[in-house]
PDB file of C-alpha atoms and ligand atoms in Angstrom:
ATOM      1  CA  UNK B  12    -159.049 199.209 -51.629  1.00 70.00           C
ATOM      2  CA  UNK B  13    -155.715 200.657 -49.627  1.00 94.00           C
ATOM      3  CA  UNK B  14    -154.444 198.781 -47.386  1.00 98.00           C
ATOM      4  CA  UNK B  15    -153.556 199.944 -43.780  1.00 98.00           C
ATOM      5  CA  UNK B  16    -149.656 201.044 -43.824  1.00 98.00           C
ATOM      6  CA  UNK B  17    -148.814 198.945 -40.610  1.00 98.00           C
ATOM      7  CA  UNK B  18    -146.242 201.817 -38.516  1.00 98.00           C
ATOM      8  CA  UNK B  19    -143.882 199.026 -36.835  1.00 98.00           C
ATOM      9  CA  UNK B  20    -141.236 202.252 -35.795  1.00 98.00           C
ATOM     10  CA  UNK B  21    -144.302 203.700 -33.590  1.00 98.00           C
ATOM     11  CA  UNK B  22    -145.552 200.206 -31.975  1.00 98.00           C
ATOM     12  CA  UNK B  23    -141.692 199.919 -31.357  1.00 98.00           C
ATOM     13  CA  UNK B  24    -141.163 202.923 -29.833  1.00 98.00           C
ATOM     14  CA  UNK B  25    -144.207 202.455 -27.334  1.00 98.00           C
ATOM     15  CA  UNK B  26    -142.720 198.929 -26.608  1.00 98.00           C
ATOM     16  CA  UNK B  27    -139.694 200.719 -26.023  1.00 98.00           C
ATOM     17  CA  UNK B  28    -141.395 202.628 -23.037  1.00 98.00           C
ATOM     18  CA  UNK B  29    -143.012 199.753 -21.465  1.00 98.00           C
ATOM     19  CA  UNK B  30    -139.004 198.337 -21.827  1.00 98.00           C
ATOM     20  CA  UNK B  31    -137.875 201.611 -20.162  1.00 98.00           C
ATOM     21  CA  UNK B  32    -139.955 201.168 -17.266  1.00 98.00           C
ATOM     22  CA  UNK B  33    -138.865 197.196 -16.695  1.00 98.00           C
ATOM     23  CA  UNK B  34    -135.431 198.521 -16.624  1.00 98.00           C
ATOM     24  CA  UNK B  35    -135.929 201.290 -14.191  1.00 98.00           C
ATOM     25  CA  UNK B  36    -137.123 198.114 -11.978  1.00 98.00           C
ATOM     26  CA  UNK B  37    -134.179 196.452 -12.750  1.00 98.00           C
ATOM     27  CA  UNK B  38    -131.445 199.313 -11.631  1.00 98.00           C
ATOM     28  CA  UNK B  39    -133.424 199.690  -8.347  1.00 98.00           C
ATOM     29  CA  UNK B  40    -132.399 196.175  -7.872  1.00 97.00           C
ATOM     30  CA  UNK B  41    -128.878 196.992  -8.983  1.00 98.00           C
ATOM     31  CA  UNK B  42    -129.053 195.398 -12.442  1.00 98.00           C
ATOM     32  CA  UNK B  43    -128.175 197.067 -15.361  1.00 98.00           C
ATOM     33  CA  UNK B  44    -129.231 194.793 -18.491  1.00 98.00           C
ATOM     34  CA  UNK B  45    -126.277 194.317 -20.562  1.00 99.00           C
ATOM     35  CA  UNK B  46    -126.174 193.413 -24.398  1.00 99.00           C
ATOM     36  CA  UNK B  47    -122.957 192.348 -25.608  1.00 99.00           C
ATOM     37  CA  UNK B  48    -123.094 192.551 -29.447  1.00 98.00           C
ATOM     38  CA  UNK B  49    -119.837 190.690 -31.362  1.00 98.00           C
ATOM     39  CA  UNK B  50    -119.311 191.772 -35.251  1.00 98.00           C
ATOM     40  CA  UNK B  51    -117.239 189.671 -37.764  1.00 97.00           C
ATOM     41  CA  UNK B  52    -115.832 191.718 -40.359  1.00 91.00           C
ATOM     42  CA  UNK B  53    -116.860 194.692 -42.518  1.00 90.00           C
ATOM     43  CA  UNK B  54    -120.260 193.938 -43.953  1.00 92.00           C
ATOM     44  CA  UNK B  55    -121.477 197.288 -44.647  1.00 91.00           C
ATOM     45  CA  UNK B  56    -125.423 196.411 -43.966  1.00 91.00           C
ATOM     46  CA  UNK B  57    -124.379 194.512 -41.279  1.00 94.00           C
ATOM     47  CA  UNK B  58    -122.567 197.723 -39.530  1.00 95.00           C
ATOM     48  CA  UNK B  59    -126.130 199.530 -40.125  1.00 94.00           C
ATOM     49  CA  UNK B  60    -127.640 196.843 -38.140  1.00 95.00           C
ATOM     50  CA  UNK B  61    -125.787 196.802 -35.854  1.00 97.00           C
ATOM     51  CA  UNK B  62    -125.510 200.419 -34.773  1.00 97.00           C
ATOM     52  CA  UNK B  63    -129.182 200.479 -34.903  1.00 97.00           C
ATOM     53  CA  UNK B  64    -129.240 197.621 -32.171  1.00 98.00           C
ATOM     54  CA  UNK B  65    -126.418 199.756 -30.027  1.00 98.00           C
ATOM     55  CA  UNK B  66    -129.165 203.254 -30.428  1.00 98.00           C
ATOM     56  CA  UNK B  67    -132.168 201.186 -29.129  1.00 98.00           C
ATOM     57  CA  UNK B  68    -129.802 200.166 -26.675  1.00 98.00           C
ATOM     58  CA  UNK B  69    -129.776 203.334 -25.548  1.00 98.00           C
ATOM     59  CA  UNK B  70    -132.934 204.606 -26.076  1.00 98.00           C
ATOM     60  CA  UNK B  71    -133.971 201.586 -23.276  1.00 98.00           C
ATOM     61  CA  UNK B  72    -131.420 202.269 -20.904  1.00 98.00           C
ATOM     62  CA  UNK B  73    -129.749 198.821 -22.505  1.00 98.00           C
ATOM     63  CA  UNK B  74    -125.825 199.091 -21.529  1.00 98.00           C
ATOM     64  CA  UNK B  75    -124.316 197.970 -24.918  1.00 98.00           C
ATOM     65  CA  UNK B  76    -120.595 196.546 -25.476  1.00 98.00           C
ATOM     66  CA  UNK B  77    -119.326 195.778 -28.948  1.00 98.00           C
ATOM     67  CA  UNK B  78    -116.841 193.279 -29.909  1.00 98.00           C
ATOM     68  CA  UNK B  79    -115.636 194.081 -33.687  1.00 97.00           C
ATOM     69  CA  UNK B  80    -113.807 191.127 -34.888  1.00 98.00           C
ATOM     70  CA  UNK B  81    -111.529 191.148 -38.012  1.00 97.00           C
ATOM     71  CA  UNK B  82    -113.097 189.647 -41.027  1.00 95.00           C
ATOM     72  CA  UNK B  83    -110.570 186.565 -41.226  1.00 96.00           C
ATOM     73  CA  UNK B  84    -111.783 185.541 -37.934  1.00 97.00           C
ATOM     74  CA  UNK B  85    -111.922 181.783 -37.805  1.00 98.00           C
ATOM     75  CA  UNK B  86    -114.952 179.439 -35.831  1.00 98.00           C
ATOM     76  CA  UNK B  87    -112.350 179.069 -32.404  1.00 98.00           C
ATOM     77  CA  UNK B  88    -111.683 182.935 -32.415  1.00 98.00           C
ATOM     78  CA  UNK B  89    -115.632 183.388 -32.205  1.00 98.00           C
ATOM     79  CA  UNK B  90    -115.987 180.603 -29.689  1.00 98.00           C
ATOM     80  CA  UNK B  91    -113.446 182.084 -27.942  1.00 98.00           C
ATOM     81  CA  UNK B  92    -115.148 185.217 -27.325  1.00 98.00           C
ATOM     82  CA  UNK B  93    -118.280 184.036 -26.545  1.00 98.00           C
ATOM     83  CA  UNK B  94    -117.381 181.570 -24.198  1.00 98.00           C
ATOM     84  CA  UNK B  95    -115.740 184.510 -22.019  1.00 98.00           C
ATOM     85  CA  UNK B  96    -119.280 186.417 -22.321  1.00 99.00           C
ATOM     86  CA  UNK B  97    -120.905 183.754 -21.398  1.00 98.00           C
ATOM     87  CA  UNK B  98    -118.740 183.641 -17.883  1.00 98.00           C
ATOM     88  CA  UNK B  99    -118.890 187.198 -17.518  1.00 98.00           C
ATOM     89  CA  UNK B 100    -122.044 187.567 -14.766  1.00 98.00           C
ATOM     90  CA  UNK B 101    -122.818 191.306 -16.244  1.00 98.00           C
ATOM     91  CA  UNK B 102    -123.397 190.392 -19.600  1.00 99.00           C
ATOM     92  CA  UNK B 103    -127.027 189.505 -20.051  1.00 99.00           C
ATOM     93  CA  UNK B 104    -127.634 188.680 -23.913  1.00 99.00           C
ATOM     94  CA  UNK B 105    -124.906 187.858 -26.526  1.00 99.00           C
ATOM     95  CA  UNK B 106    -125.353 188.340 -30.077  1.00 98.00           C
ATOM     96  CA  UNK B 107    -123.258 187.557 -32.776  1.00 98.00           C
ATOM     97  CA  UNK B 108    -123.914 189.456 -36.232  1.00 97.00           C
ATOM     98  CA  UNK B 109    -125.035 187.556 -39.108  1.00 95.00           C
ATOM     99  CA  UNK B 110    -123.576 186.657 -41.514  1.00 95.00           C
ATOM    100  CA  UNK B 111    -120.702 185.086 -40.065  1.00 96.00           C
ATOM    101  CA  UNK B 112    -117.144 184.989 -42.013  1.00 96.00           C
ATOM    102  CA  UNK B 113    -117.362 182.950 -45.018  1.00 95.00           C
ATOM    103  CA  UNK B 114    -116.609 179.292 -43.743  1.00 96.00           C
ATOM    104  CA  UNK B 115    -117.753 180.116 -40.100  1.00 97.00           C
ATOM    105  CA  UNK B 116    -120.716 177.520 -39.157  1.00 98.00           C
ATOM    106  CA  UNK B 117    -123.034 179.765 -37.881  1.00 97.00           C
ATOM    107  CA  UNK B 118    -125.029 176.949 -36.227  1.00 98.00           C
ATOM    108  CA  UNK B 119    -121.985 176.372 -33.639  1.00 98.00           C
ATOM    109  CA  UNK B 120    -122.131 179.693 -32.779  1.00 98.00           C
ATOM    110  CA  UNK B 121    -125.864 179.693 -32.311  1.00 98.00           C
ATOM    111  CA  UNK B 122    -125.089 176.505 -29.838  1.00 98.00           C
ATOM    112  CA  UNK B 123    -121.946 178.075 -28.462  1.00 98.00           C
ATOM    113  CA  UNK B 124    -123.955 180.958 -26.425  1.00 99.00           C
ATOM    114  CA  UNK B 125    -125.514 180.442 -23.193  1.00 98.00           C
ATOM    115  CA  UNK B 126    -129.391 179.405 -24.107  1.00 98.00           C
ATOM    116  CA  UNK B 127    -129.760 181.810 -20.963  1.00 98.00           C
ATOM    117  CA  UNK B 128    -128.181 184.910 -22.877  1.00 99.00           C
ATOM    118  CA  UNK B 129    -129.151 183.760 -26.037  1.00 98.00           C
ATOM    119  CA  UNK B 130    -131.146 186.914 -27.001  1.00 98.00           C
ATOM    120  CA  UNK B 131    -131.735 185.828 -30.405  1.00 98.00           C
ATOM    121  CA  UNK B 132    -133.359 182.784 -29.837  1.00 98.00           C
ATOM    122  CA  UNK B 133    -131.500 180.574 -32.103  1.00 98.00           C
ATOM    123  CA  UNK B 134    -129.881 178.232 -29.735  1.00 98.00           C
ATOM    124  CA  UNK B 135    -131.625 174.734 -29.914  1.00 98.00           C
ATOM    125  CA  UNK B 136    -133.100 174.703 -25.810  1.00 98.00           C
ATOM    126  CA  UNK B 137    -135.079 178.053 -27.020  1.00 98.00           C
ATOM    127  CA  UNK B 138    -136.032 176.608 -30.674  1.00 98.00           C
ATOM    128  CA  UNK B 139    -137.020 173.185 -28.560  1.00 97.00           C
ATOM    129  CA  UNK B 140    -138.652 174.784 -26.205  1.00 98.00           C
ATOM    130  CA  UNK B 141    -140.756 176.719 -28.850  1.00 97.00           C
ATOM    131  CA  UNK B 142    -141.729 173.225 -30.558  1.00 96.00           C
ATOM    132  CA  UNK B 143    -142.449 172.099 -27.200  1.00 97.00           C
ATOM    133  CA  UNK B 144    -145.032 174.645 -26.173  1.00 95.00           C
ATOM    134  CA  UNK B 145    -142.825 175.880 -23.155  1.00 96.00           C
ATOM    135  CA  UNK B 146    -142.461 179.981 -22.578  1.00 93.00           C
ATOM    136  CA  UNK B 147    -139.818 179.564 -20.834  1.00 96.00           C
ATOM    137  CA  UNK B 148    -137.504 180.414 -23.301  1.00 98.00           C
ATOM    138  CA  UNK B 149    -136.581 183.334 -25.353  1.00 98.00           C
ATOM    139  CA  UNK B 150    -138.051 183.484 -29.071  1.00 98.00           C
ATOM    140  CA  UNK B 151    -136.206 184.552 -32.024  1.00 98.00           C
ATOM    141  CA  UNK B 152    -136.739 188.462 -32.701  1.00 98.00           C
ATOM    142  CA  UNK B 153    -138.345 188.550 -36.131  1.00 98.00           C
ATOM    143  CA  UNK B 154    -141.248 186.134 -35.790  1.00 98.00           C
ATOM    144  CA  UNK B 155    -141.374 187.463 -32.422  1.00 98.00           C
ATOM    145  CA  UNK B 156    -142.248 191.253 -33.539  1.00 98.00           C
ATOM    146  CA  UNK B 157    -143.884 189.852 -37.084  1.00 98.00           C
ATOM    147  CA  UNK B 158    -146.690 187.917 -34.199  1.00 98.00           C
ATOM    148  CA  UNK B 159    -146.554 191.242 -32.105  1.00 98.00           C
ATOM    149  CA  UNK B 160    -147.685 193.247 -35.576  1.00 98.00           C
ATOM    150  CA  UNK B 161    -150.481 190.961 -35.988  1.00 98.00           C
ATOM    151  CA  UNK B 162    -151.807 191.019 -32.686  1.00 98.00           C
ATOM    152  CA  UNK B 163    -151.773 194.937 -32.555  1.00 97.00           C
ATOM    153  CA  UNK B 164    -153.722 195.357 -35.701  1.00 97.00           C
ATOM    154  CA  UNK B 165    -156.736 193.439 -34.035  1.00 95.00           C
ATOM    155  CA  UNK B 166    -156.840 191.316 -37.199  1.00 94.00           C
ATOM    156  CA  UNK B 167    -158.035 187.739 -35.808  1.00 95.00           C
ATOM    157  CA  UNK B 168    -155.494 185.031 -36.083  1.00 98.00           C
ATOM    158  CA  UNK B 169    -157.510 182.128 -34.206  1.00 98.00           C
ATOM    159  CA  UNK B 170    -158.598 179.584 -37.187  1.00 98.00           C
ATOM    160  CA  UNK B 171    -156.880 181.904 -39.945  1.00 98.00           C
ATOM    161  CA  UNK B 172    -155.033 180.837 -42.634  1.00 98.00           C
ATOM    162  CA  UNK B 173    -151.147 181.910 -42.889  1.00 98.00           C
ATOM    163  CA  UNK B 174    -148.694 181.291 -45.418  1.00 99.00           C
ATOM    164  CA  UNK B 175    -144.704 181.771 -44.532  1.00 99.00           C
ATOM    165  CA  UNK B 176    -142.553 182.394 -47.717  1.00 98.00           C
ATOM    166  CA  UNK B 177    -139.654 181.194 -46.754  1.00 98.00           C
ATOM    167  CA  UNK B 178    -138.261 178.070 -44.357  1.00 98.00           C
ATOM    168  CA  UNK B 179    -135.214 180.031 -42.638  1.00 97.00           C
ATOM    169  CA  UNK B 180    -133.964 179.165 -39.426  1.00 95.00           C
ATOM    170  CA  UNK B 181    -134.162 182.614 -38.292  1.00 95.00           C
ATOM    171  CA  UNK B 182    -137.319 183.211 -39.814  1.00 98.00           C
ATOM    172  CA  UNK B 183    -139.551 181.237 -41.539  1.00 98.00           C
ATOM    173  CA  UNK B 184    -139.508 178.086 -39.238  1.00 98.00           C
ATOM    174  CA  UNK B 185    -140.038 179.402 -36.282  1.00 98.00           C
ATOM    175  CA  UNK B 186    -142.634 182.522 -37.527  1.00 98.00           C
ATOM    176  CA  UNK B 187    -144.465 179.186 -38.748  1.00 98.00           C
ATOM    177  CA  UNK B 188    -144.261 177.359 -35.323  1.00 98.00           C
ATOM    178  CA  UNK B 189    -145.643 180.929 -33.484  1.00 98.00           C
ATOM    179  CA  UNK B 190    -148.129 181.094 -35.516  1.00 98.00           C
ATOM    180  CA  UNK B 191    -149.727 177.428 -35.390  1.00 98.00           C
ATOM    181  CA  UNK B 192    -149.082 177.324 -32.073  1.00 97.00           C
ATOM    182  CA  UNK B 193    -151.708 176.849 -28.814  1.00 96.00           C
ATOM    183  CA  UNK B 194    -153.341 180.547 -27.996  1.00 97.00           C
ATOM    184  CA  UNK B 195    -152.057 181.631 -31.544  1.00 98.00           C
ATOM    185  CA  UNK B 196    -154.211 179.433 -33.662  1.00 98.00           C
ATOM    186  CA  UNK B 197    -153.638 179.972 -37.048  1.00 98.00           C
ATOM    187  CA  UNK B 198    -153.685 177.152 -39.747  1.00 98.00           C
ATOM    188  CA  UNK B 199    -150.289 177.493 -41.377  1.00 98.00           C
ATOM    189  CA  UNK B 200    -148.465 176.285 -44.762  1.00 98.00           C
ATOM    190  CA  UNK B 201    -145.028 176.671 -45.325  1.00 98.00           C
ATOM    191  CA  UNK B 202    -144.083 177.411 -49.110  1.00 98.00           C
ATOM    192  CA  UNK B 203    -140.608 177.120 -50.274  1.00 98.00           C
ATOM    193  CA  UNK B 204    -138.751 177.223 -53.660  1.00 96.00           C
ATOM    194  CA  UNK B 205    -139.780 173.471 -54.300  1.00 97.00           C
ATOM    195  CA  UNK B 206    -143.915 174.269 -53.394  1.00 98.00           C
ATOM    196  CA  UNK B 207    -145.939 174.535 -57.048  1.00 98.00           C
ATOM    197  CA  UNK B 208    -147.728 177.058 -57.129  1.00 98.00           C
ATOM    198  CA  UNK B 209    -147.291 179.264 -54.374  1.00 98.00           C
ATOM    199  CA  UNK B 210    -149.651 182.037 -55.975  1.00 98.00           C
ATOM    200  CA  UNK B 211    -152.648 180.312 -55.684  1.00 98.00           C
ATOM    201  CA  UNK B 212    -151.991 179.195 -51.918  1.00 98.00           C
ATOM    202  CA  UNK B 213    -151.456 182.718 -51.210  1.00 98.00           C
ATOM    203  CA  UNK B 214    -154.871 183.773 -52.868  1.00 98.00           C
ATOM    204  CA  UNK B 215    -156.761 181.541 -49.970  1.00 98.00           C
ATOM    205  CA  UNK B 216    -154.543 182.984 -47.360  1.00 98.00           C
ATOM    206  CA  UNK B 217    -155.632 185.709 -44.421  1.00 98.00           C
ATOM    207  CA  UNK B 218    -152.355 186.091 -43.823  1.00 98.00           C
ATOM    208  CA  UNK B 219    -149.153 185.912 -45.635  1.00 99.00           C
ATOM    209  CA  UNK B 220    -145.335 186.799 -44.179  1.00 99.00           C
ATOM    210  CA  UNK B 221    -142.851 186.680 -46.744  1.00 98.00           C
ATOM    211  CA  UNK B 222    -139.173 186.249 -46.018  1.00 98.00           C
ATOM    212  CA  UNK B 223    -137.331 185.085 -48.944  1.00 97.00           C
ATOM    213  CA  UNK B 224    -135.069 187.484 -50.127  1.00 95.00           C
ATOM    214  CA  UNK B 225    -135.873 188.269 -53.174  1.00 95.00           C
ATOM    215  CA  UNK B 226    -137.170 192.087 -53.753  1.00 96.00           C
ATOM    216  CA  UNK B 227    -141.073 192.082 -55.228  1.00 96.00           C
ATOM    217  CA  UNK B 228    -141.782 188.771 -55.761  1.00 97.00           C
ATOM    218  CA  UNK B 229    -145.257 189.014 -54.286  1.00 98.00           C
ATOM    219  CA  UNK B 230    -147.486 190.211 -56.624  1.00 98.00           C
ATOM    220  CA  UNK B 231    -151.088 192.050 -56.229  1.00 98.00           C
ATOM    221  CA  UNK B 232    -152.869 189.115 -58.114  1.00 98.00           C
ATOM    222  CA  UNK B 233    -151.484 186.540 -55.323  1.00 98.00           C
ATOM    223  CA  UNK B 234    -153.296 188.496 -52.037  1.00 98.00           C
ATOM    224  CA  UNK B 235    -156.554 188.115 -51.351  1.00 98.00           C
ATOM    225  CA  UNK B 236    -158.292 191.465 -50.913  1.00 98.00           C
ATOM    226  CA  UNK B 237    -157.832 192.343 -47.177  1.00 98.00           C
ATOM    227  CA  UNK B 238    -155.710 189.828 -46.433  1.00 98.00           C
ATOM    228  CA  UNK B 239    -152.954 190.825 -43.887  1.00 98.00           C
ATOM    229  CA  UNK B 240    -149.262 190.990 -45.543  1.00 98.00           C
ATOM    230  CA  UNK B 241    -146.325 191.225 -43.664  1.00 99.00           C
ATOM    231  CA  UNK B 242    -142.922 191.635 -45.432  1.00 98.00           C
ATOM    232  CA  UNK B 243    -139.644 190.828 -43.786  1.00 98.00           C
ATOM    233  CA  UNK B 244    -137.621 191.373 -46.921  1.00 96.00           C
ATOM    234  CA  UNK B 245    -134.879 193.607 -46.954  1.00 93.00           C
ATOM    235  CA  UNK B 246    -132.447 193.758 -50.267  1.00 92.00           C
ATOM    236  CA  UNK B 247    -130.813 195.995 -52.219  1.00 87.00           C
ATOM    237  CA  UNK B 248    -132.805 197.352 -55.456  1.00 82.00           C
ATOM    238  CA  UNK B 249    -131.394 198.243 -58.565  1.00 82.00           C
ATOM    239  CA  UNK B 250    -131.670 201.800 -57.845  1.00 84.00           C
ATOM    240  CA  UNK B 251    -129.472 201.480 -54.613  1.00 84.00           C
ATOM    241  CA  UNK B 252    -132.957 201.672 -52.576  1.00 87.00           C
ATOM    242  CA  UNK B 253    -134.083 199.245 -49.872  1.00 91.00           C
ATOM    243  CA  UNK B 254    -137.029 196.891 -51.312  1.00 96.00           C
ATOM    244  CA  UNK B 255    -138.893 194.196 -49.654  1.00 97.00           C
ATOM    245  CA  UNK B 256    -140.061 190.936 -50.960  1.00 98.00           C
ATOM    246  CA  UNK B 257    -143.382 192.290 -51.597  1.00 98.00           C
ATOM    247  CA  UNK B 258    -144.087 194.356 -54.450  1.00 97.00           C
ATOM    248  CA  UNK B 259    -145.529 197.523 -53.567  1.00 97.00           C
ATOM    249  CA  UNK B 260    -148.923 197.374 -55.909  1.00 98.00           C
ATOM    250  CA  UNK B 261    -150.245 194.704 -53.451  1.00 98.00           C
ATOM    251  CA  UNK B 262    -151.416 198.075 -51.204  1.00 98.00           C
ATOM    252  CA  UNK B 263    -153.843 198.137 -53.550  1.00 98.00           C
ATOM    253  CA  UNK B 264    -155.531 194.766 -52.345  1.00 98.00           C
ATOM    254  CA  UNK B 265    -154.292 193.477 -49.247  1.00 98.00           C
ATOM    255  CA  UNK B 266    -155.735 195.309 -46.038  1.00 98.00           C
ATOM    256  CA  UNK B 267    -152.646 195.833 -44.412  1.00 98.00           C
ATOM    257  CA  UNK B 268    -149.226 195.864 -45.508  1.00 98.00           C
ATOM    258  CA  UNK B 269    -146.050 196.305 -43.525  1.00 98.00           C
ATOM    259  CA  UNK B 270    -143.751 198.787 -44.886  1.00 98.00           C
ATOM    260  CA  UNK B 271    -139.885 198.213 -45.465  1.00 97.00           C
ATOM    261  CA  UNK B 272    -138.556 200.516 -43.880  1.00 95.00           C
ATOM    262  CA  UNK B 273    -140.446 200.823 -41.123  1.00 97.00           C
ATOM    263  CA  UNK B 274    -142.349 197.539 -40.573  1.00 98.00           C
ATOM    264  CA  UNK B 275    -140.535 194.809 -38.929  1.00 98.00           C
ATOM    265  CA  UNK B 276    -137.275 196.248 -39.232  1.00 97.00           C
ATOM    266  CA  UNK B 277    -137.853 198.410 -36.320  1.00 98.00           C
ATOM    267  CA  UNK B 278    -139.822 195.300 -34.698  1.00 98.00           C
ATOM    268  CA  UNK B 279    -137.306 192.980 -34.529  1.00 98.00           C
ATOM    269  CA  UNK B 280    -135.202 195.677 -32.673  1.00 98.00           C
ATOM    270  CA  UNK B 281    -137.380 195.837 -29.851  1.00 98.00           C
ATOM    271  CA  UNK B 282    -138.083 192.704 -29.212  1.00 98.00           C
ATOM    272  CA  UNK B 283    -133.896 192.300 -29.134  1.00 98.00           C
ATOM    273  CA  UNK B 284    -134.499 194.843 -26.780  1.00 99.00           C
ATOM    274  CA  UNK B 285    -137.184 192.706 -24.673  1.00 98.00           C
ATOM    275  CA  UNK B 286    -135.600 189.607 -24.587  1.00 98.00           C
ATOM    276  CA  UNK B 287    -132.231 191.248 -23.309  1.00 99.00           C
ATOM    277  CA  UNK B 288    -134.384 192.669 -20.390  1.00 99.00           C
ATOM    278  CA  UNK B 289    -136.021 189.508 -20.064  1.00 98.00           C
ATOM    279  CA  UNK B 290    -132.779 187.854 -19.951  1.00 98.00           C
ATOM    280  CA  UNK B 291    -131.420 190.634 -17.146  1.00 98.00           C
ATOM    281  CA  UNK B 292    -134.321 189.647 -15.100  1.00 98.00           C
ATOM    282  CA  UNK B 293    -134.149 185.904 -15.076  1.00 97.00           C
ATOM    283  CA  UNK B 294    -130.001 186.282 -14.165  1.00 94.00           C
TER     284      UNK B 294
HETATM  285  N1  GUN Q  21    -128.390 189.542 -39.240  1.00 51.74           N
HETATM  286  C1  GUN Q  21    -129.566 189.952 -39.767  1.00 51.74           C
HETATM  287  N2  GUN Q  21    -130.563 189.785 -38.873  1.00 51.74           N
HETATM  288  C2  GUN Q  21    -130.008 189.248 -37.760  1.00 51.74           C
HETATM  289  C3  GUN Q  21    -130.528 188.852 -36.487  1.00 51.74           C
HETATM  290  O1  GUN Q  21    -131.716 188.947 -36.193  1.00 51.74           O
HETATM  291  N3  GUN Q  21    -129.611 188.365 -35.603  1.00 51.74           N
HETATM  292  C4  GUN Q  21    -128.307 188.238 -35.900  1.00 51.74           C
HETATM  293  N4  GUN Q  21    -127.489 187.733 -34.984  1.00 51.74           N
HETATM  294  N5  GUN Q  21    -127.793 188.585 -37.065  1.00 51.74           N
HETATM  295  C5  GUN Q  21    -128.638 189.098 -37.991  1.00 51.74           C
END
């Protein structure tokens, strides 16, 4: 069996379009949505990122501003900036690049930014609301366009069983909450570097998202043939390639497989892209 090759660039560019048209609403209105994207430092990868958010940007009709920040930048310095996005009434989402300077609690910054122009979804109203059931507020990108994937394929996710790899607070947490929750319906274990035996809970799962970190640790005898595998990894191989967390003989069993590239990379772009509009619209 070969799995399906999951295309998350294409389902993000269509979302892209659907984005494209939102905004067109928006201008008639006389809003532009605004992303205001603030960068710590010279983290190569994180540069990468970040100009790929700025493109999208672009592609949407997204006005994009970019605060580069020297890497010695302390905690206040940060604060400092985004408190003065947060007044500024055309600025619509603020994001602050991961990782932070060494020292810098990211976690104030996530509470620093308006949960209003929080387009990441890390601020605690958005991850409350999320553990609350409540819609209201804007989800974090990743789980966001890893749920988005799933949907698409037409792969059932009432009653299935999910396994998340990894207990992040950008990640595995809340791609664990989205997926148990109400309308979602998927029975879901979290495994983490203290679970025994994660291999064998992967073998009953229908679905399993893996965001560890650690290039190929999922191997072909852990997936259940068919099973849906999603893989948010992104390192650095030995061979100066990009490799995900998932090694890449599991195509052979699983029945679909996102690709890194190209799989939720891409995803988690647009649905930055959706909750900025999202956020224009509810100003
Ligand atoms: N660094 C890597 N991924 C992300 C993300 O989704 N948001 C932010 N702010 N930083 C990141």
């Amino acid at each position: 069996m070969s799995a399906v090759i999951v295309d998350g660039k294409a389902l993000a560019l269509s979302l892209e379009k659907g984005l494209r048209k939102r905004v067109a609403a928006l201008e008639e209105r006389g809003v532009v949505p605004h992303l205001a994207v603030v960068i710590a430092g010279d983290d190569p990868a994180s540069h990468v990122y970040v100009r790929n958010k700025q493109r999208a940007c672009e592609r949407c009709g997204i006005l994009s501003t970019r605060i580069d920040l020297p890497s010695r930048t302390t905690l206040e310095g940060i604060l400092e900036v985004v408190a003065e996005l947060n007044d500024d009434s055309s600025v619509h989402g603020i994001l602050v690049q991961s990782p932070a300077p060494e020292g810098v609690d990211e976690l104030a910054i996530a509470s620093a930014i308006s949960s209003k122009k929080d387009v990441d979804g890390f601020h605690p109203n958005n991850l409350g609301k999320l553990v609350q059931g409540d819609a209201s507020g804007l989800l974090p990108c990743t789980p966001s366009g890893v749920l988005m994937m799933l949907e698409d394929s037409g792969t059932g996710l009432s009653g299935a069983k999910a396994v998340v790899l990894g207990r992040s607070r950008i990640v595995g947490m809340p791609m664990a909450l989205m997926l148990a929750q109400r309308g979602v319906d998927a029975t879901v274990t979290i495994a983490h570097s203290r679970t025994e035996d994660t291999a064998a809970l992967c073998r009953e799962a229908d679905i399993v998202v893996a965001a560890i970190g650690r290039p190929h640790t999922v191997k072909a005898d852990w997936i259940k043939p068919g099973a849906f595998v999603v893989d948010v990894g992104i390192s650095r191989a030995d061979d100066g390639g990009l490799a995900g967390d998932v090694d890449p003989r599991v195509s052979e069993v699983a029945g679909w497989l996102t690709p890194v590239p190209g799989g939720v990379g891409p995803m988690t772009i647009a649905m930055l892209m959706a909750n900025t509009v999202s956020a224009a619209e509810s100003a």
